[in-house]
Short mmCIF file of C-alpha atoms in Angstrom, two decimals:
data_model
loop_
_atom_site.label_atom_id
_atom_site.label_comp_id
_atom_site.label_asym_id
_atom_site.label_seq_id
_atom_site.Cartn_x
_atom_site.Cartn_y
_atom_site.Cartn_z
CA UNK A 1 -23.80 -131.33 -48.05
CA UNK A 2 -26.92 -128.92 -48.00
CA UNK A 3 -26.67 -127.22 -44.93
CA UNK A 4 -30.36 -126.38 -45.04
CA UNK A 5 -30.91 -129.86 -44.34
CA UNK A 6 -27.87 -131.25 -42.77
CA UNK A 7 -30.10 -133.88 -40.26
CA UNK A 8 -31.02 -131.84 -37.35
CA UNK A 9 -27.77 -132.91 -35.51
CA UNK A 10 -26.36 -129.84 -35.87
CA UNK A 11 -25.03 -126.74 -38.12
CA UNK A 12 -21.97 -124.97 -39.35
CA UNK A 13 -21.90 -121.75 -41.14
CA UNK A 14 -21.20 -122.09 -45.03
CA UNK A 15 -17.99 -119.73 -44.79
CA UNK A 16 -16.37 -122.18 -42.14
CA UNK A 17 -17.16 -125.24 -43.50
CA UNK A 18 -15.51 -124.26 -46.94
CA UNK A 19 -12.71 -123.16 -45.34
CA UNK A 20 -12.10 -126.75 -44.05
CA UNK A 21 -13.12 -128.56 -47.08
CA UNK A 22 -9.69 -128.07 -49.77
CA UNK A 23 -7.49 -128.71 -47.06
CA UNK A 24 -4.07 -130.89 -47.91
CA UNK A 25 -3.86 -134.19 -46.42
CA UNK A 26 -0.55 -134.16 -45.70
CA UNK A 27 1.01 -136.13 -43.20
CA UNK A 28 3.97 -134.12 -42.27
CA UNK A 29 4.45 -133.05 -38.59
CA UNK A 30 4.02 -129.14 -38.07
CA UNK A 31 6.45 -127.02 -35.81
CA UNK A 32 3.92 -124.77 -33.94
CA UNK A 33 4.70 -124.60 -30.48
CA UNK A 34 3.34 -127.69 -28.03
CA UNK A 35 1.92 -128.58 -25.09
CA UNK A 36 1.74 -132.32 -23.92
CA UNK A 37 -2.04 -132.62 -23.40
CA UNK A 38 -1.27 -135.95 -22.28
CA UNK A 39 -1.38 -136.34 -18.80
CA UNK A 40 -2.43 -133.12 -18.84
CA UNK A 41 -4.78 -132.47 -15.35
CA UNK A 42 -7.03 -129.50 -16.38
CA UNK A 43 -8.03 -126.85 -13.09
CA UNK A 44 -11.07 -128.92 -11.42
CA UNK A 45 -14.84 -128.00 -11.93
CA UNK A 46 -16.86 -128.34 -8.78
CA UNK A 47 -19.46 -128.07 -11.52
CA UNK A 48 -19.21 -129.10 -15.22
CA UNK A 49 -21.37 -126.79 -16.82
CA UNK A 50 -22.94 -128.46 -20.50
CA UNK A 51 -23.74 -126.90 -23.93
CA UNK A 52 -25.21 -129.76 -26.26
CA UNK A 53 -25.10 -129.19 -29.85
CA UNK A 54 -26.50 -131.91 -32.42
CA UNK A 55 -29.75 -133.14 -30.70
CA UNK A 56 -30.05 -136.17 -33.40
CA UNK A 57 -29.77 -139.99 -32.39
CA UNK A 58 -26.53 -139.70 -30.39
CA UNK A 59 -27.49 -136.10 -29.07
CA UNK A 60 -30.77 -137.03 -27.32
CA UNK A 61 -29.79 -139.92 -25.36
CA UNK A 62 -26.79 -138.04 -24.19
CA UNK A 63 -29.39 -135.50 -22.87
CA UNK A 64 -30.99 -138.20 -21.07
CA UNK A 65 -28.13 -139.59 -19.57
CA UNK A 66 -26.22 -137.03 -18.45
CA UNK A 67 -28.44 -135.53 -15.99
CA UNK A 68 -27.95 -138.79 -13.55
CA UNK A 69 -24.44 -137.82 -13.02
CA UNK A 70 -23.86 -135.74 -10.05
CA UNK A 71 -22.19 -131.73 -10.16
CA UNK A 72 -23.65 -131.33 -14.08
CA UNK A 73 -25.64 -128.33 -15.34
CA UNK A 74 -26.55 -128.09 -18.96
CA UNK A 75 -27.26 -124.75 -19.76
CA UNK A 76 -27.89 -124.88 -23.38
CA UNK A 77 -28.55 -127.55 -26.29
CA UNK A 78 -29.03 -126.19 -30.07
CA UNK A 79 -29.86 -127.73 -32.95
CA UNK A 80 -31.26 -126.68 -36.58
CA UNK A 81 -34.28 -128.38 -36.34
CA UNK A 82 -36.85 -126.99 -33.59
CA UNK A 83 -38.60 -130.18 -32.93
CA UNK A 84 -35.58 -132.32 -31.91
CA UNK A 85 -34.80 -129.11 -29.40
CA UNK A 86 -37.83 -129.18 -28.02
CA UNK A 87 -38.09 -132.79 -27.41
CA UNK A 88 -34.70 -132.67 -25.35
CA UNK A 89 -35.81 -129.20 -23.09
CA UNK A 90 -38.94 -131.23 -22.57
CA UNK A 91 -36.73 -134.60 -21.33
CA UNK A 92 -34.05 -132.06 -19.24
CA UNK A 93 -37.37 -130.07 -17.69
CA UNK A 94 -38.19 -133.34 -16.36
CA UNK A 95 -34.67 -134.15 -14.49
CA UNK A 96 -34.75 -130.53 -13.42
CA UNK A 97 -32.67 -129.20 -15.95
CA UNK A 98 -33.35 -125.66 -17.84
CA UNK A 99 -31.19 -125.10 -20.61
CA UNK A 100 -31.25 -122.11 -22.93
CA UNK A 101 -32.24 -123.31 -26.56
CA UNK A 102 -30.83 -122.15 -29.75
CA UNK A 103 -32.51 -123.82 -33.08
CA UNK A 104 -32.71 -122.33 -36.87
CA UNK A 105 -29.93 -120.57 -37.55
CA UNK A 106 -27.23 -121.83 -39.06
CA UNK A 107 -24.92 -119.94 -36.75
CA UNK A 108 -26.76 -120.16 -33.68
CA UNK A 109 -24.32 -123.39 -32.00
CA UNK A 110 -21.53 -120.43 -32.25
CA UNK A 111 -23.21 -118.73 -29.73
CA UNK A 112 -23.26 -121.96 -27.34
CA UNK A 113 -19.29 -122.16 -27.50
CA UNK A 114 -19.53 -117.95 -26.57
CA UNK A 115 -21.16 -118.54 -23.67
CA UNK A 116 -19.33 -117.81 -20.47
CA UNK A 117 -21.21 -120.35 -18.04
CA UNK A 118 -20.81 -122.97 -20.32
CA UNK A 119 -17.46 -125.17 -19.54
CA UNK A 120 -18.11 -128.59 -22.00
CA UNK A 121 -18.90 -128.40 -25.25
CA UNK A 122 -20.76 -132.27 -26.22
CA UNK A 123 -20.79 -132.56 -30.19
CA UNK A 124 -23.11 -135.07 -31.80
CA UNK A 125 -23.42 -133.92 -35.14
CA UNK A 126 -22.54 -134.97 -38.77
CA UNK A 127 -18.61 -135.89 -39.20
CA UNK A 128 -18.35 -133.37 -41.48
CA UNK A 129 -18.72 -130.80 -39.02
CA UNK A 130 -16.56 -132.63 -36.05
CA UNK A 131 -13.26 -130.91 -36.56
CA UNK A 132 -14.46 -127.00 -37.54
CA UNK A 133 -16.84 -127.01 -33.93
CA UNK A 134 -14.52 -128.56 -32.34
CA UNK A 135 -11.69 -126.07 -33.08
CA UNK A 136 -14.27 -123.12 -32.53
CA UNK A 137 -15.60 -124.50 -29.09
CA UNK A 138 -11.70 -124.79 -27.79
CA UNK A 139 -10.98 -121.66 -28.94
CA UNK A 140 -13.36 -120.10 -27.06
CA UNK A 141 -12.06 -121.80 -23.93
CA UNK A 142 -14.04 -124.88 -23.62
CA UNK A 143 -12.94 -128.15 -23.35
CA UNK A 144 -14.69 -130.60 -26.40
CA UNK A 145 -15.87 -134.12 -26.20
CA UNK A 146 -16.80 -134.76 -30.11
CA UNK A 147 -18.45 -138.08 -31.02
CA UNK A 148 -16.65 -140.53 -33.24
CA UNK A 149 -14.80 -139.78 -35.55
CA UNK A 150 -12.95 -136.56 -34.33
CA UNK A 151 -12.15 -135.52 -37.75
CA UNK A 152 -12.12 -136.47 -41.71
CA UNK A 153 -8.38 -135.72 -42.94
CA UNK A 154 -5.41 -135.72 -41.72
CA UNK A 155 -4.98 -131.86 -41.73
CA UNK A 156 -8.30 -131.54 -39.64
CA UNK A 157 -6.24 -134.16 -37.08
CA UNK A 158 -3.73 -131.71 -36.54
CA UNK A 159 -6.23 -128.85 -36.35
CA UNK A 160 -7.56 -130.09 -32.59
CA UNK A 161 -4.36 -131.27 -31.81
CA UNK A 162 -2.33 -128.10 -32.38
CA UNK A 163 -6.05 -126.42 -30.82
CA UNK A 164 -6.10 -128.27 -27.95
CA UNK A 165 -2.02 -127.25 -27.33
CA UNK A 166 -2.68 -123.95 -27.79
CA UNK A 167 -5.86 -123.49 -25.37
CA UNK A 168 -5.05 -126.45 -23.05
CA UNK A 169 -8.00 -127.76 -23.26
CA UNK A 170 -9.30 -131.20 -22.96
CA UNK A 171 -10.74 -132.42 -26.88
CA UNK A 172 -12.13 -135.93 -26.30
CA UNK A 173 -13.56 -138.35 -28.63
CA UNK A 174 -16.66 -139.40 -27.30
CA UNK A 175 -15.27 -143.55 -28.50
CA UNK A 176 -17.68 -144.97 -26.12
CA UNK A 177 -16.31 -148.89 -26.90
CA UNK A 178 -13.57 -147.97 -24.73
CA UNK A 179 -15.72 -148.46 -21.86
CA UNK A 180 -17.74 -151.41 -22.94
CA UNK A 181 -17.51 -154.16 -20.00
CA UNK A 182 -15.40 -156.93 -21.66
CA UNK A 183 -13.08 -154.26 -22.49
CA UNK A 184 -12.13 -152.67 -19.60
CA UNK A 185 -11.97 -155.88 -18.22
CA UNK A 186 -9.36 -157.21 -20.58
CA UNK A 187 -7.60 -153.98 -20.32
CA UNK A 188 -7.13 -154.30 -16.89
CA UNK A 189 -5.81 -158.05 -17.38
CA UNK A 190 -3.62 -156.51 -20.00
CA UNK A 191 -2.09 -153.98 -17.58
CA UNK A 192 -1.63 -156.77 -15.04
CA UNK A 193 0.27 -158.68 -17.07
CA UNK A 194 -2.63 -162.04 -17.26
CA UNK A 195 -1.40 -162.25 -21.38
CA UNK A 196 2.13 -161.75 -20.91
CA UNK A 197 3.34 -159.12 -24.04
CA UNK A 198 0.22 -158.19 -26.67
CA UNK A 199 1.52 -159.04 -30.08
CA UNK A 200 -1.47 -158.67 -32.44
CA UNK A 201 -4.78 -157.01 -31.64
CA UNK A 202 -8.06 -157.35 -34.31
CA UNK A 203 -11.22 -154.75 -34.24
CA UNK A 204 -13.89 -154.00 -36.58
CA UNK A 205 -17.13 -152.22 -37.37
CA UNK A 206 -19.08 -154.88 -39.20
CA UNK A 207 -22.73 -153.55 -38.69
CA UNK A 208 -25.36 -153.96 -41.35
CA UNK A 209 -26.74 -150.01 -42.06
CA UNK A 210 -28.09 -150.66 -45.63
CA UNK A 211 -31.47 -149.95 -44.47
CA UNK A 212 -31.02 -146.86 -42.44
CA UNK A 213 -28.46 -145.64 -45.04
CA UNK A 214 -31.32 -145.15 -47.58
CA UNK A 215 -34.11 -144.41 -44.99
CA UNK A 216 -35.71 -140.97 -45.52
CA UNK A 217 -35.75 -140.32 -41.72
CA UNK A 218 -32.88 -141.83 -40.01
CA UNK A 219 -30.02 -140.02 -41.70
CA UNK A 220 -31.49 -136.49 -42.24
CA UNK A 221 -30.79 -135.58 -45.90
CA UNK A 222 -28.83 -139.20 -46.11
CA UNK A 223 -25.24 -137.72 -44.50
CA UNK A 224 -24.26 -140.97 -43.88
CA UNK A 225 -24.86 -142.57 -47.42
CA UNK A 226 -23.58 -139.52 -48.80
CA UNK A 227 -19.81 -139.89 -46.76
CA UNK A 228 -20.24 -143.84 -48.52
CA UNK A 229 -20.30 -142.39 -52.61
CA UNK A 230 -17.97 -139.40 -51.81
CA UNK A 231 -15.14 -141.11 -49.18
CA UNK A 232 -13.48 -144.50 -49.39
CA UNK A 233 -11.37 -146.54 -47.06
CA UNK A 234 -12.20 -147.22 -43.54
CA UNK A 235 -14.80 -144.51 -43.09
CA UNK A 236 -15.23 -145.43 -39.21
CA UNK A 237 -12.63 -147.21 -37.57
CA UNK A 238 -12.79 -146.28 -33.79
CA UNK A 239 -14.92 -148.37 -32.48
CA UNK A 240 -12.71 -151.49 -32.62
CA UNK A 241 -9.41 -149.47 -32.96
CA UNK A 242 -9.62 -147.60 -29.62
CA UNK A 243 -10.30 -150.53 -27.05
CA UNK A 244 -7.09 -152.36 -28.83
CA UNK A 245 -4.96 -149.08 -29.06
CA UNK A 246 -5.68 -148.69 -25.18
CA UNK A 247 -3.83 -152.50 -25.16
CA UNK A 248 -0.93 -151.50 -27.39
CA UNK A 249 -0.26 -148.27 -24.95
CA UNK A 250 -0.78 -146.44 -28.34
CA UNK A 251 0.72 -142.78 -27.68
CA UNK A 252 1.71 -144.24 -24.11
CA UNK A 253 4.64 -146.14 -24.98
CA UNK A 254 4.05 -147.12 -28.36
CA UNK A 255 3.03 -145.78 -31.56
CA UNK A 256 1.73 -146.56 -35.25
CA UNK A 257 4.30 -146.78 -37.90
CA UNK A 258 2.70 -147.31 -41.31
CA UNK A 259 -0.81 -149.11 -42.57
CA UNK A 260 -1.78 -151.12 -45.57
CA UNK A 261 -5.30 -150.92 -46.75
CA UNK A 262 -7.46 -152.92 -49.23
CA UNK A 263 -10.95 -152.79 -49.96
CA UNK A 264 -13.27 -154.64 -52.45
CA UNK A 265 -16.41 -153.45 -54.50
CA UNK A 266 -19.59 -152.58 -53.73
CA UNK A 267 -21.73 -155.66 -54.27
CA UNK A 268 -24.86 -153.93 -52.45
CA UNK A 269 -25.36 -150.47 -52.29
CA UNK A 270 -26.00 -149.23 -55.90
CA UNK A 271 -28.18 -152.46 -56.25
CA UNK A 272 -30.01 -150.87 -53.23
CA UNK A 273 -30.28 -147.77 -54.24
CA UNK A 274 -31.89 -149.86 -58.42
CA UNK A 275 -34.24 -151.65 -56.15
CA UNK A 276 -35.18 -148.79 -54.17
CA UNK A 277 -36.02 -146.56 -57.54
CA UNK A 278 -37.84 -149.46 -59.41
CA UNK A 279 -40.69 -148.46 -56.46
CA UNK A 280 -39.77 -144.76 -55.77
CA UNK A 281 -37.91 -142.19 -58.37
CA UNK A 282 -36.64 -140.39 -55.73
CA UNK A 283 -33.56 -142.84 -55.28
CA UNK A 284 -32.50 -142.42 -58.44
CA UNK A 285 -29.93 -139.61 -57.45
CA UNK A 286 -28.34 -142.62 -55.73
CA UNK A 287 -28.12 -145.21 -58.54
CA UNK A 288 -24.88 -145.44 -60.51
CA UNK A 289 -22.76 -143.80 -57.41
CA UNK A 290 -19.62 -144.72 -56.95
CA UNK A 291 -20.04 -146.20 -53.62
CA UNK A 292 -17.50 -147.25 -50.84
CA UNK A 293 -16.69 -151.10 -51.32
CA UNK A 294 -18.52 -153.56 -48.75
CA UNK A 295 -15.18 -154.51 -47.00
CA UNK A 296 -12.03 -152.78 -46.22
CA UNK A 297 -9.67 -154.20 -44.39
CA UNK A 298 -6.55 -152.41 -42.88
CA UNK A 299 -3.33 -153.59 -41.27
CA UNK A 300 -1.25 -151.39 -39.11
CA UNK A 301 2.52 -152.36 -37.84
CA UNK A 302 3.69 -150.46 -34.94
CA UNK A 303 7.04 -148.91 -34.28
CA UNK A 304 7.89 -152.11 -31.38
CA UNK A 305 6.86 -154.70 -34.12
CA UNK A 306 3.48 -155.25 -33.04
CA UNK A 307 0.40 -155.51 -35.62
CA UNK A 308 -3.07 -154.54 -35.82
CA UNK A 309 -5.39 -155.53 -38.24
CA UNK A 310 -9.03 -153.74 -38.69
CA UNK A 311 -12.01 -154.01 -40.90
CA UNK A 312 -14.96 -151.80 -41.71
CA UNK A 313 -18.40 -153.28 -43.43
CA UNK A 314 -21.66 -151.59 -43.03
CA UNK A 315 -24.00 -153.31 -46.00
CA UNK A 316 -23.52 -156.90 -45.69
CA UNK A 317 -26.10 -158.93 -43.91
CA UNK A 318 -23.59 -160.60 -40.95
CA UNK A 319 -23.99 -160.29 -37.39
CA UNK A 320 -23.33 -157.22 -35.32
CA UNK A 321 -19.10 -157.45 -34.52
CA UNK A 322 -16.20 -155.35 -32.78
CA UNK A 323 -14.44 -158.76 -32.96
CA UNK A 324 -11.94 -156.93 -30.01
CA UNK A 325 -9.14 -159.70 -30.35
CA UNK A 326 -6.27 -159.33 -27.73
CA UNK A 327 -3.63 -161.66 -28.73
CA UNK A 328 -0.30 -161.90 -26.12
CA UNK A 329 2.74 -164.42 -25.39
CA UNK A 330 0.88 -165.47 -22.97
CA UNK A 331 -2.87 -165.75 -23.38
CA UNK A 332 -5.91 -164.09 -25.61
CA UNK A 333 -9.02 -162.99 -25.12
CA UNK A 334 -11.88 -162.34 -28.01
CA UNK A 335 -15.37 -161.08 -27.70
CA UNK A 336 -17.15 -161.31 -31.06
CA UNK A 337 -18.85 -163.61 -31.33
CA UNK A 338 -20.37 -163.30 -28.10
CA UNK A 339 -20.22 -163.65 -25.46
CA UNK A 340 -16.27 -162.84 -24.98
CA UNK A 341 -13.92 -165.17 -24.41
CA UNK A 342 -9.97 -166.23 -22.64
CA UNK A 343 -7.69 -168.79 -23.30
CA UNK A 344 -4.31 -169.17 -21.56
CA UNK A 345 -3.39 -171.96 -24.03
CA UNK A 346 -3.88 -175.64 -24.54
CA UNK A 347 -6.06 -174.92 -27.47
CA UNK A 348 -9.30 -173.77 -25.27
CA UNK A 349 -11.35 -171.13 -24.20
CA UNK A 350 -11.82 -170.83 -20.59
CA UNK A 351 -15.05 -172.23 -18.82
CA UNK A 352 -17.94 -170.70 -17.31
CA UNK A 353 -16.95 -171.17 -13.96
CA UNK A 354 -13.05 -169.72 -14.66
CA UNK A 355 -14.54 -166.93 -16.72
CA UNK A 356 -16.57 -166.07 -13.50
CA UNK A 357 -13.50 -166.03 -11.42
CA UNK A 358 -11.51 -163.73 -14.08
CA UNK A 359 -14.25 -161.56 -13.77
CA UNK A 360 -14.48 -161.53 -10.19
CA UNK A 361 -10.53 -160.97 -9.76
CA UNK A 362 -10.12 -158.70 -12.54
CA UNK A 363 -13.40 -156.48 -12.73
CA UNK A 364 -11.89 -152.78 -13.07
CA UNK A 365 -12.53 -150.45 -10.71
CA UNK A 366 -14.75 -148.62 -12.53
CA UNK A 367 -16.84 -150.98 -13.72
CA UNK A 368 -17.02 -152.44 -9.68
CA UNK A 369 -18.61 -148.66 -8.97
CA UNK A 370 -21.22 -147.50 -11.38
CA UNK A 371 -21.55 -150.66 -13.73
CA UNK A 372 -24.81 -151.66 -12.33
CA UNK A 373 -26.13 -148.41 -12.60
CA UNK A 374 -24.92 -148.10 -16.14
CA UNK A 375 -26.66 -151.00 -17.20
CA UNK A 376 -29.94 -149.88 -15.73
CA UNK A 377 -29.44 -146.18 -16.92
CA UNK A 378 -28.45 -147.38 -20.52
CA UNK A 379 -26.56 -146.20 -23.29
CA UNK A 380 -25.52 -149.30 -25.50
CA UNK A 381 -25.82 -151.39 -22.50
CA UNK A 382 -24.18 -148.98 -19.80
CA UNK A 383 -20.96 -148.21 -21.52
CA UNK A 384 -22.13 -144.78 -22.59
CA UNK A 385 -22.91 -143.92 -18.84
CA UNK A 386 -19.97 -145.48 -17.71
CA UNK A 387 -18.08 -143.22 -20.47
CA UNK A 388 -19.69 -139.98 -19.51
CA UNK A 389 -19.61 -140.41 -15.65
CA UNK A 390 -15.72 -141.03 -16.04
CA UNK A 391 -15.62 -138.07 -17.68
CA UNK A 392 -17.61 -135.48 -15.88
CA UNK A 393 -15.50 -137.26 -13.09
CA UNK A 394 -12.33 -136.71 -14.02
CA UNK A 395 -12.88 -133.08 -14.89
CA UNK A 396 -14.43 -132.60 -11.24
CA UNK A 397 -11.53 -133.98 -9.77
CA UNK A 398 -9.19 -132.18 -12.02
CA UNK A 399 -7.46 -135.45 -13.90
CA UNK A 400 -6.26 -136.17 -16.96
CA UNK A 401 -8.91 -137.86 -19.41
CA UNK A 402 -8.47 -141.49 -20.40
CA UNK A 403 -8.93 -140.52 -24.10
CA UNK A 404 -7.04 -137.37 -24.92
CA UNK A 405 -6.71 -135.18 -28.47
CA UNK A 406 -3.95 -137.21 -29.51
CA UNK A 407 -6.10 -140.48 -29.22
CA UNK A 408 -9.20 -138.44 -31.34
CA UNK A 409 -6.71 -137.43 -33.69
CA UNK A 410 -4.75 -141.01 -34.28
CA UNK A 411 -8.11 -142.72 -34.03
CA UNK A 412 -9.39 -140.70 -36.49
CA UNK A 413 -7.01 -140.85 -39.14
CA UNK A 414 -6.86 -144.31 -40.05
CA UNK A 415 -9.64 -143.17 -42.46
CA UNK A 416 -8.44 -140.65 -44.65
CA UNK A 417 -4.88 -142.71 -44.49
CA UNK A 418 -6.79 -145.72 -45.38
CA UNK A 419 -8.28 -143.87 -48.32
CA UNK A 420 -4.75 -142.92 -49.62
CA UNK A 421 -3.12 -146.16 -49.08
CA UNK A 422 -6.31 -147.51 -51.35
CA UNK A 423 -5.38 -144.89 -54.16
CA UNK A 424 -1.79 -146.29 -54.06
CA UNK A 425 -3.37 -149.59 -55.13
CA UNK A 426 -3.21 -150.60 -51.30
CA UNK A 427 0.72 -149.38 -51.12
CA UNK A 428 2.08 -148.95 -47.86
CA UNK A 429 1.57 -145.53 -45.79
CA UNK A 430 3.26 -143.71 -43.25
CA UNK A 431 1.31 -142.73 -39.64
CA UNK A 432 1.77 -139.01 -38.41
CA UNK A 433 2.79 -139.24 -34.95
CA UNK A 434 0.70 -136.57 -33.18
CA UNK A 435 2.12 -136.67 -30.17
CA UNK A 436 6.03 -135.63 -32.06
CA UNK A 437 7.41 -138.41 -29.82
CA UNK A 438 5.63 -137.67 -26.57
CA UNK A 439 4.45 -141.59 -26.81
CA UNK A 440 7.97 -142.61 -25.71
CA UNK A 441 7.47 -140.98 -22.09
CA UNK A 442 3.96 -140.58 -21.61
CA UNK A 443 2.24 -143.14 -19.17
CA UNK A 444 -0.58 -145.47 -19.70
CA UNK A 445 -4.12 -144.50 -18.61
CA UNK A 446 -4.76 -144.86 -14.52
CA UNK A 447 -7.62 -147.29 -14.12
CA UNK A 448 -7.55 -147.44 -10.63
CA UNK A 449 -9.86 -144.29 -9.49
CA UNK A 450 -6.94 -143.89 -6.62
CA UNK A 451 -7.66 -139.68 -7.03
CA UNK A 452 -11.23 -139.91 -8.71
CA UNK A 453 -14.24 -141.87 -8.57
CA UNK A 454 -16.38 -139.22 -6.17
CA UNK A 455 -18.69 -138.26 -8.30
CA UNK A 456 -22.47 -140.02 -8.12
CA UNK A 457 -25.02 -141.93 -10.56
CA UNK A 458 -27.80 -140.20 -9.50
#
């Protein structure tokens, strides 16, 4: 990756990111000391001073969100290119915001994690660069939340978790499906028992990105198509793995045991990138790659016997899915494709008018309080508000976060663990347990805002 022109998401000095990149990906536990960061209720912040860094597509409509929430301050955002900096100090001027800027350097987001009136670090940059920010910004005392996915191998997993330990602070993966509407409110049925014991959940990422994988301008120096010729496997599996895990009580009560993975070939992108260079030379850097194949699919067995099966395909033309299948003894529930869906049996889906009565009865809490408001504010239809209010929440009130390192680090892994299962000709592979068998005590997420939910939408 040429960190001259990494996408204007964000930077990392050369000398760091080498140091990260011939890492092992070994799954094996490590014995430096521990602190259960689940659970874990962090001293409160009356106010939870912000430093941005990566002020790309996910970066600038955090910057617009997050000044609705009440008791936030964002006192810097940085980025390498100068115009995507000044186009978020412009939007934060408006909502009475006045940040310090840092743009240029490729050092300068260092300085943001130095800062001493700076208390949340909010990454949005290039996966690449995930793990070696993250680690920095928690060693300098702040807590992280890191867009999706936390981190690229297994080692750089352990990194935030044994980081996050050490400093006690808070590393959360900005997975924003967790708090997409049908979600919660299956989680919440889940909790309550509605499908009696979940046996099987599905998720995916099936989104068609051909075009904006080759675009000149989305990707900034094509990151994204680059990860697709150099990585293989699952390259992004959160999205439909975290709402499901949150199901399971993954870490909380249950854990991954081993995963199978199997992918095809690429049927689309090198053709792509021949069609692409017939009109314009420059893509012919891209033709003959060795790209990632169009669909991977992974299965996962946990250690109580239940299974989890998730796929990942970003070039074929098929309809947007998640597919978020929650399959129990005693009912199921589906979303993709839309809208979502419940059966209790008897080889239906339930009606209109039932659904309307689920939702009434089993709304979440959270959803009750700011989901309006999240769906006029925005963010992927409100579940990005509803994802950063809880947040800045729970820190204000000093409670534990719903997603915590262990969840960025699991989450995360699938992908590099997918890739090795692939190079064993799809042979089975063990799952680290990050938590060292924490997940047998530690307790399920609280979704009923009994000691939180003061904070405003502004």
């Amino acid at each position: 990756m040429k960190l001259t022109s990494i996408t204007g998401l964000g930077v990392v000095g050369a000398s760091m990111l080498e140091s990260f990149k011939n890492i092992s990906d070994s799954p094996v536990e490590t014995n430096s000391p521990r602190f259960n960061m689940s659970g874990y209720a962090a001293p409160r912040l009356k106010t939870v001073r912000i430093g941005f860094i990566g002020l790309g597509n996910r970066g600038i409509r955090a910057v617009n969100r997050i000044p609705h929430i009440e008791g936030v301050e964002i006192n810097a955002i940085c980025d390498l290119r100068s115009d995507k900096v000044d186009a978020a100090n412009k939007a934060l001027e408006k909502a009475g915001q006045k940040p310090d800027t840092y743009r240029g350097g490729m050092e300068e987001w260092k300085k943001v994690c130095e800062r001493k009136d700076i208390d949340l670090i909010y990454i949005t940059t290039p996966w690449e660069l995930h793990t070696p920010m993250a680690v920095y910004a928690m060693n300098h005392g702040k807590h992280v939340c890191v867009e999706v996915p936390a981190a690229t191998t297994v080692d750089e997993c352990w990194q935030l978790v044994e980081t996050s330990e050490k400093t006690k602070k808070h590393c959360m993966m900005l997975e924003n499906c967790c708090y997409d509407f049908f979600e919660l409110l299956t989680l919440n049925m889940a909790r309550q028992g509605l499908f009696g014991e979940i046996i099987h959940c599905e998720g995916a990422y099936l989104h068609d990105l051909l075009d904006q994988n080759f675009s000149k301008s989305y990707y900034a120096d094509f990151w994204r198509l680059k990860e697709n010729y150099t990585r293989k496997g699952n390259l992004y599996p959160t999205h439909g793995l975290g709402p499901v895990c949150q199901v399971l009580n993954i870490n909380r009560g249950d854990q991954m045991d081993y995963l199978v993975s199997m992918s095809g070939n690429d049927f689309m992108m090198n053709e792509k990138a021949k069609s692409l260079a017939k009109a314009d030379p420059f893509y012919n850097q891209f033709v003959g790659k060795s790209y990632n194949g169009n669909m991977n699919t992974t299965t996962i067995r946990t250690k109580k016997g239940k299974t989890i099966m998730l796929q990942h395909d970003v070039t074929s033309p098929r309809p947007y899915s998640r597919i978020h299948l929650v399959s129990g003894t005693k009912g199921t529930a589906q979303k993709f494709p839309l809208p979502g869906k419940i059966s209790f049996g008897h080889d239906e889906w339930a009606g209109a008018e039932d659904m309307a009565k689920l939702e009434k009865q089993f709304t979440p809490p959270i959803v009750a309080k700011i989901g309006e408001m999240a769906k006029r504010i925005g963010g992927h239809g409100g579940m990005d508000l509803i994802m950063d209010w809880r947040t800045i929440d729970c820190l204000r009130n000093g409670l534990p976060l719903d997603q915590d390192v262990y969840d960025a680090a699991l989450w995360s892994a699938i992908w590099p663990l997918s890739e090795k299962s692939l190079a064993s000709r799809s042979n089975s592979v063990d799952v680290p347990d990050f938590t060292r068998g924490a997940w047998r005590s530690n307790t399920p997420i609280d979704l009923s805002l009994s000691k939180g939910g003061t904070t405003k939408v502004i």
